[in-house]
């Protein structure tokens, strides 16, 4: 199955191109106080190593906006300034080198203020994200309007106001705090404009439930060809957001880089601690994956002889376990026996050999 991407115009965020068929980009948000320059830079670099391509920073006050000037030269990925309530902070962020501005129509709606921000955006030649969420959208329609209608109506009104200022370097997001409203809102707006769409579910909560909600909503939309950037919002370390977003893209064939681990769920036939083996392998690959080449690799780690040898042969690299040891396969050929206690080290060494070929 091939996903037919929605046609959207291209927008440049730093060096990252989105829309117009460009690869879906992974975005996250730093969870540090932005004026904590060292802490913010350290977190951004961790996110970049994990595979994040665009990072958003909360700009709460003047010290945050001024900090951008020192953060920008120390990092490689594009910076997005998240602005609420104060248009002046948006202008300061632009002056200090940010790559994109996010405004929330729910709390910055004064035309004169918006016009000043747009003027600064034009001068800097950077885009604006119109970022709505269900918690701050204003009801501009009937009293009992559906949340999806509120989001779409508010978004289109804001878009038209900005287009009248002869500015259309825009990205749009409409995030609800539940799956169904999120999906329907994006479906509606996708039919009504051709701006790139940033996908996400807002306030999803703790990791387990949040990843499930985000995967269902983002995955459903991506399958329909809707979406140009994504963020999995979690009450957790932002690196976990990036890992989840990458998994969503990889599962749909929209990201063909890195290393995919295939492992069985285990059962009574398994005679090694496969859960710990796979967890250790995942953790070590996540730390080093940024060093690997752009082509994808499949690694199979299978717990018994029922499907194990077959799955391992189908992968680029794999181990099928018996009792306390397994058979290592490379490109379908048996290489040698490997003790369970040594298997992670052996796989990492073989992966290094594979990715350097």
Coordinates of C-alpha atoms in Angstrom, one line a residue:
X1 CA 0.0 0.0 0.0
X2 CA 1.2 3.4 -0.9
X3 CA 0.1 6.5 1.0
X4 CA -1.0 9.3 -1.3
X5 CA 0.1 12.5 0.4
X6 CA -2.2 15.6 0.5
X7 CA -1.0 18.3 -1.8
X8 CA 0.2 21.3 0.2
X9 CA 2.5 24.2 -0.4
X10 CA 6.1 24.1 0.7
X11 CA 7.2 26.0 3.8
X12 CA 10.9 26.3 4.9
X13 CA 11.7 26.1 8.7
X14 CA 15.4 26.8 9.0
X15 CA 16.9 24.2 6.7
X16 CA 13.9 21.8 6.9
X17 CA 11.4 21.8 4.1
X18 CA 7.9 20.7 4.9
X19 CA 4.8 20.3 2.7
X20 CA 4.7 19.6 -1.1
X21 CA 5.6 16.0 -0.6
X22 CA 8.7 16.5 1.6
X23 CA 9.2 13.9 4.3
X24 CA 7.0 14.2 7.4
X25 CA 9.2 15.9 10.0
X26 CA 9.4 15.0 13.7
X27 CA 9.0 17.9 16.1
X28 CA 9.2 18.2 19.9
X29 CA 9.2 20.9 22.5
X30 CA 11.9 21.6 25.1
X31 CA 10.7 21.3 28.6
X32 CA 13.3 23.6 30.2
X33 CA 12.9 27.2 31.1
X34 CA 14.2 28.8 27.9
X35 CA 16.2 31.4 29.8
X36 CA 18.2 28.5 31.3
X37 CA 20.5 28.6 28.3
X38 CA 22.8 25.7 29.2
X39 CA 19.9 23.4 30.2
X40 CA 17.9 24.2 27.1
X41 CA 20.9 23.7 24.7
X42 CA 21.7 20.4 26.4
X43 CA 18.1 19.2 26.0
X44 CA 17.9 20.4 22.4
X45 CA 21.1 18.4 21.6
X46 CA 19.7 15.3 23.2
X47 CA 16.6 15.7 21.1
X48 CA 18.5 16.2 17.9
X49 CA 20.5 13.0 18.6
X50 CA 17.3 11.1 19.1
X51 CA 16.0 12.2 15.7
X52 CA 14.1 15.5 16.4
X53 CA 14.1 17.8 13.3
X54 CA 12.3 20.9 14.7
X55 CA 12.2 22.1 18.3
X56 CA 9.7 24.5 19.9
X57 CA 10.6 26.6 22.9
X58 CA 8.3 28.3 25.3
X59 CA 8.7 32.1 25.3
X60 CA 7.0 33.2 28.5
X61 CA 8.9 36.4 29.2
X62 CA 11.5 38.8 28.0
X63 CA 14.4 36.7 29.4
X64 CA 13.2 33.7 27.4
X65 CA 13.0 35.8 24.2
X66 CA 16.5 37.3 24.7
X67 CA 18.0 33.8 25.4
X68 CA 17.3 32.8 21.9
X69 CA 20.2 34.9 20.7
X70 CA 22.6 32.7 22.7
X71 CA 20.8 29.4 22.1
X72 CA 20.6 29.7 18.3
X73 CA 24.4 29.5 17.5
X74 CA 24.8 26.5 19.7
X75 CA 22.3 24.1 18.1
X76 CA 21.7 22.8 14.5
X77 CA 18.0 22.2 14.3
X78 CA 15.4 24.9 13.7
X79 CA 13.9 26.8 16.6
X80 CA 10.2 27.7 16.9
X81 CA 9.2 30.3 19.4
X82 CA 5.9 29.4 21.2
X83 CA 4.1 32.7 21.9
X84 CA 1.1 33.3 24.0
X85 CA -0.5 36.6 25.1
X86 CA 2.4 39.0 24.2
X87 CA 3.0 40.0 20.6
X88 CA 6.1 41.9 21.7
X89 CA 7.8 38.6 22.7
X90 CA 7.2 37.3 19.1
X91 CA 8.9 40.4 17.7
X92 CA 11.8 40.0 20.1
X93 CA 12.1 36.3 19.2
X94 CA 12.2 37.1 15.5
X95 CA 14.9 39.7 16.1
X96 CA 16.9 37.1 18.0
X97 CA 17.0 34.6 15.1
X98 CA 14.2 32.2 15.7
X99 CA 13.2 30.1 12.6
X100 CA 9.4 30.1 13.1
X101 CA 6.8 31.7 15.3
X102 CA 3.8 30.0 16.8
X103 CA 0.8 32.1 17.7
X104 CA -2.4 30.9 19.4
X105 CA -5.5 32.7 18.0
X106 CA -7.1 32.1 21.3
X107 CA -4.9 34.6 23.1
X108 CA -3.4 36.9 20.4
X109 CA -6.2 38.2 18.2
X110 CA -5.7 42.0 18.1
X111 CA -5.4 43.0 14.4
X112 CA -2.8 45.7 15.0
X113 CA -0.6 43.5 17.1
X114 CA -0.9 40.7 14.6
X115 CA 0.0 43.1 11.8
X116 CA 3.2 44.1 13.6
X117 CA 4.2 40.4 14.1
X118 CA 3.5 39.7 10.4
X119 CA 5.6 42.7 9.4
X120 CA 8.5 41.3 11.4
X121 CA 8.0 37.8 9.9
X122 CA 8.1 39.2 6.4
X123 CA 11.3 41.1 7.1
X124 CA 13.0 37.9 8.5
X125 CA 11.5 35.7 5.8
X126 CA 10.3 33.1 8.3
X127 CA 6.9 31.3 8.7
X128 CA 4.1 31.4 11.2
X129 CA 2.3 28.5 12.7
X130 CA -1.3 29.2 13.5
X131 CA -1.6 26.8 16.5
X132 CA -5.0 26.2 17.9
X133 CA -6.0 23.9 20.7
X134 CA -9.3 22.9 22.2
X135 CA -8.4 24.5 25.6
X136 CA -8.1 28.0 24.3
X137 CA -10.3 28.3 21.2
X138 CA -13.1 30.8 21.4
X139 CA -16.6 30.0 20.4
X140 CA -17.3 32.2 17.4
X141 CA -20.4 30.3 16.2
X142 CA -23.6 28.9 17.8
X143 CA -23.5 28.3 21.5
X144 CA -23.4 24.6 21.1
X145 CA -21.0 24.3 18.2
X146 CA -19.0 21.1 18.0
X147 CA -15.4 21.4 19.0
X148 CA -14.3 20.5 15.5
X149 CA -16.4 23.4 14.1
X150 CA -15.0 25.8 16.6
X151 CA -11.4 24.9 15.8
X152 CA -11.9 25.1 12.0
X153 CA -13.9 28.3 12.1
X154 CA -11.4 30.0 14.4
X155 CA -8.5 28.8 12.2
X156 CA -10.0 30.0 8.9
X157 CA -10.9 33.4 10.4
X158 CA -7.3 33.8 11.6
X159 CA -5.9 32.6 8.2
X160 CA -8.1 35.1 6.3
X161 CA -7.1 37.9 8.5
X162 CA -3.4 37.2 7.9
X163 CA -3.8 36.6 4.2
X164 CA -5.3 40.1 4.0
X165 CA -1.9 41.3 5.3
X166 CA -0.4 39.7 2.2
X167 CA 1.3 36.9 4.1
X168 CA 0.8 33.2 3.4
X169 CA 4.0 31.6 4.8
X170 CA 1.9 29.6 7.1
X171 CA 1.6 26.2 8.9
X172 CA -1.6 25.2 10.7
X173 CA -2.4 22.9 13.7
X174 CA -5.7 22.2 15.3
X175 CA -5.2 20.0 18.3
X176 CA -8.0 18.7 20.5
X177 CA -7.5 16.6 23.7
X178 CA -9.2 13.6 22.3
X179 CA -8.7 11.4 19.2
X180 CA -12.0 11.8 17.4
X181 CA -12.1 15.6 17.5
X182 CA -8.5 15.8 16.5
X183 CA -9.0 13.6 13.4
X184 CA -12.2 15.3 12.3
X185 CA -10.7 18.8 12.7
X186 CA -7.7 18.0 10.6
X187 CA -9.9 16.3 7.9
X188 CA -12.0 19.4 7.6
X189 CA -9.2 21.9 7.4
X190 CA -7.3 19.7 5.0
X191 CA -10.2 20.1 2.5
X192 CA -10.4 23.9 3.0
X193 CA -6.8 25.0 2.5
X194 CA -3.4 23.9 1.1
X195 CA -1.2 25.0 4.0
X196 CA 1.1 22.4 5.6
X197 CA -0.4 20.8 8.7
X198 CA 1.3 20.0 12.0
X199 CA -0.3 17.0 13.6
X200 CA -0.7 16.3 17.3
X201 CA -3.2 15.6 20.1
X202 CA -2.9 18.1 23.0
X203 CA -2.6 17.2 26.7
X204 CA -2.5 13.4 26.1
X205 CA -1.2 12.7 29.6
X206 CA 1.2 10.0 30.8
X207 CA 3.3 8.0 28.3
X208 CA 1.3 4.8 28.0
X209 CA -2.1 6.5 27.2
X210 CA -0.5 9.4 25.5
X211 CA 1.4 7.3 23.0
X212 CA -1.8 5.3 22.2
X213 CA -3.9 8.4 21.7
X214 CA -1.3 10.1 19.6
X215 CA -0.6 7.0 17.5
X216 CA -4.3 6.4 16.7
X217 CA -5.0 10.1 15.8
X218 CA -1.7 10.8 14.0
X219 CA -1.6 7.4 12.3
X220 CA -5.1 7.7 11.0
X221 CA -4.5 11.1 9.5
X222 CA -1.1 10.1 8.0
X223 CA -2.8 7.1 6.4
X224 CA -5.1 9.5 4.6
X225 CA -2.1 11.5 3.4
X226 CA -2.8 14.4 5.9
X227 CA 0.1 15.8 7.9
X228 CA 3.5 17.4 7.2
X229 CA 5.0 17.5 10.7
X230 CA 4.1 15.6 13.9
X231 CA 4.6 15.9 17.6
X232 CA 3.7 13.2 20.2
X233 CA 2.9 15.3 23.3
X234 CA 3.7 13.4 26.5
X235 CA 4.0 14.1 30.2
X236 CA 7.5 12.7 30.0
X237 CA 11.1 13.3 28.8
X238 CA 10.8 14.9 25.3
X239 CA 13.2 12.3 23.9
X240 CA 10.3 9.8 24.5
X241 CA 8.1 12.0 22.3
X242 CA 10.7 11.8 19.5
X243 CA 11.1 8.0 19.8
X244 CA 7.3 7.6 19.6
X245 CA 6.9 9.9 16.6
X246 CA 9.7 8.0 14.8
X247 CA 8.0 4.7 15.5
X248 CA 4.7 6.0 14.0
X249 CA 6.4 7.2 10.8
X250 CA 8.4 3.9 10.5
X251 CA 5.3 1.8 11.0
X252 CA 3.6 3.5 8.1
X253 CA 6.7 3.4 5.8
X254 CA 7.0 7.2 6.0
X255 CA 10.4 7.1 7.6
X256 CA 12.8 4.6 6.1
X257 CA 15.9 5.4 8.1
X258 CA 17.4 3.9 11.2
X259 CA 17.1 0.5 12.7
X260 CA 13.8 -1.4 13.2
X261 CA 13.7 -4.1 15.8
X262 CA 11.4 -7.0 15.2
X263 CA 10.8 -9.2 18.3
X264 CA 8.3 -11.8 19.4
X265 CA 6.0 -11.2 22.4
X266 CA 7.5 -14.3 24.1
X267 CA 5.6 -17.3 25.5
X268 CA 6.2 -20.4 27.5
X269 CA 8.5 -21.7 24.8
X270 CA 11.0 -18.9 25.3
X271 CA 14.1 -19.9 27.4
X272 CA 15.9 -16.6 27.6
X273 CA 15.0 -13.2 29.1
X274 CA 14.0 -11.7 25.8
X275 CA 12.2 -8.7 27.3
X276 CA 15.4 -7.5 28.9
X277 CA 17.5 -8.3 25.8
X278 CA 15.2 -6.2 23.5
X279 CA 15.0 -3.4 26.0
X280 CA 18.8 -3.2 26.3
X281 CA 19.2 -3.3 22.6
X282 CA 16.6 -0.6 22.0
X283 CA 18.2 1.7 24.6
X284 CA 21.7 1.3 23.1
X285 CA 20.5 1.7 19.5
X286 CA 18.6 4.9 20.5
X287 CA 21.7 6.5 21.8
X288 CA 23.8 5.6 18.7
X289 CA 21.3 5.7 15.9
X290 CA 22.2 9.2 14.8
X291 CA 25.6 7.9 13.7
X292 CA 24.1 5.4 11.3
X293 CA 23.5 5.7 7.5
X294 CA 20.2 6.8 6.0
X295 CA 19.1 3.4 4.7
X296 CA 16.9 1.2 7.0
X297 CA 18.0 -2.0 8.7
X298 CA 15.7 -4.7 10.2
X299 CA 17.0 -6.6 13.3
X300 CA 15.0 -9.6 14.4
X301 CA 15.3 -10.9 18.0
X302 CA 13.2 -14.0 18.4
X303 CA 12.6 -16.1 21.4
X304 CA 12.2 -19.7 20.1
X305 CA 12.3 -22.0 17.1
X306 CA 8.6 -21.7 16.1
X307 CA 8.9 -18.6 13.9
X308 CA 12.3 -17.4 15.1
X309 CA 14.6 -18.8 12.4
X310 CA 12.3 -17.6 9.6
X311 CA 11.9 -14.1 11.0
X312 CA 15.6 -13.8 11.6
X313 CA 16.4 -14.9 8.1
X314 CA 14.1 -12.3 6.6
X315 CA 15.8 -9.5 8.6
X316 CA 19.1 -7.9 7.7
X317 CA 20.4 -9.2 11.0
X318 CA 18.8 -11.5 13.5
X319 CA 19.1 -14.0 16.4
X320 CA 16.8 -16.9 17.0
X321 CA 17.2 -18.3 20.5
X322 CA 17.1 -21.7 22.0
X323 CA 18.2 -22.4 25.6
X324 CA 20.7 -19.8 26.8
X325 CA 22.0 -19.2 23.3
X326 CA 20.9 -18.4 19.8
X327 CA 21.8 -18.6 16.1
X328 CA 23.0 -15.4 14.6
X329 CA 21.8 -14.7 11.0
X330 CA 23.1 -12.1 8.6
X331 CA 21.3 -11.5 5.3
X332 CA 19.6 -14.9 5.7
X333 CA 22.8 -16.8 6.3
X334 CA 23.8 -18.5 9.5
X335 CA 26.9 -16.9 11.0
X336 CA 27.5 -18.6 14.3
X337 CA 26.0 -19.4 17.7
X338 CA 25.8 -16.6 20.3
X339 CA 25.3 -16.9 24.1
X340 CA 22.3 -15.0 25.4
X341 CA 24.5 -12.9 27.7
X342 CA 26.6 -11.7 24.8
X343 CA 23.9 -11.2 22.2
X344 CA 23.4 -7.4 22.6
X345 CA 27.1 -6.7 22.3
X346 CA 27.3 -9.0 19.3
X347 CA 24.4 -7.4 17.5
X348 CA 25.7 -3.9 18.1
X349 CA 29.1 -4.9 16.7
X350 CA 27.4 -6.5 13.7
X351 CA 25.2 -3.4 13.1
X352 CA 28.3 -1.3 13.0
X353 CA 29.8 -3.6 10.4
X354 CA 26.5 -3.5 8.4
X355 CA 26.1 0.2 8.5
X356 CA 29.7 0.8 7.4
X357 CA 29.4 -1.3 4.2

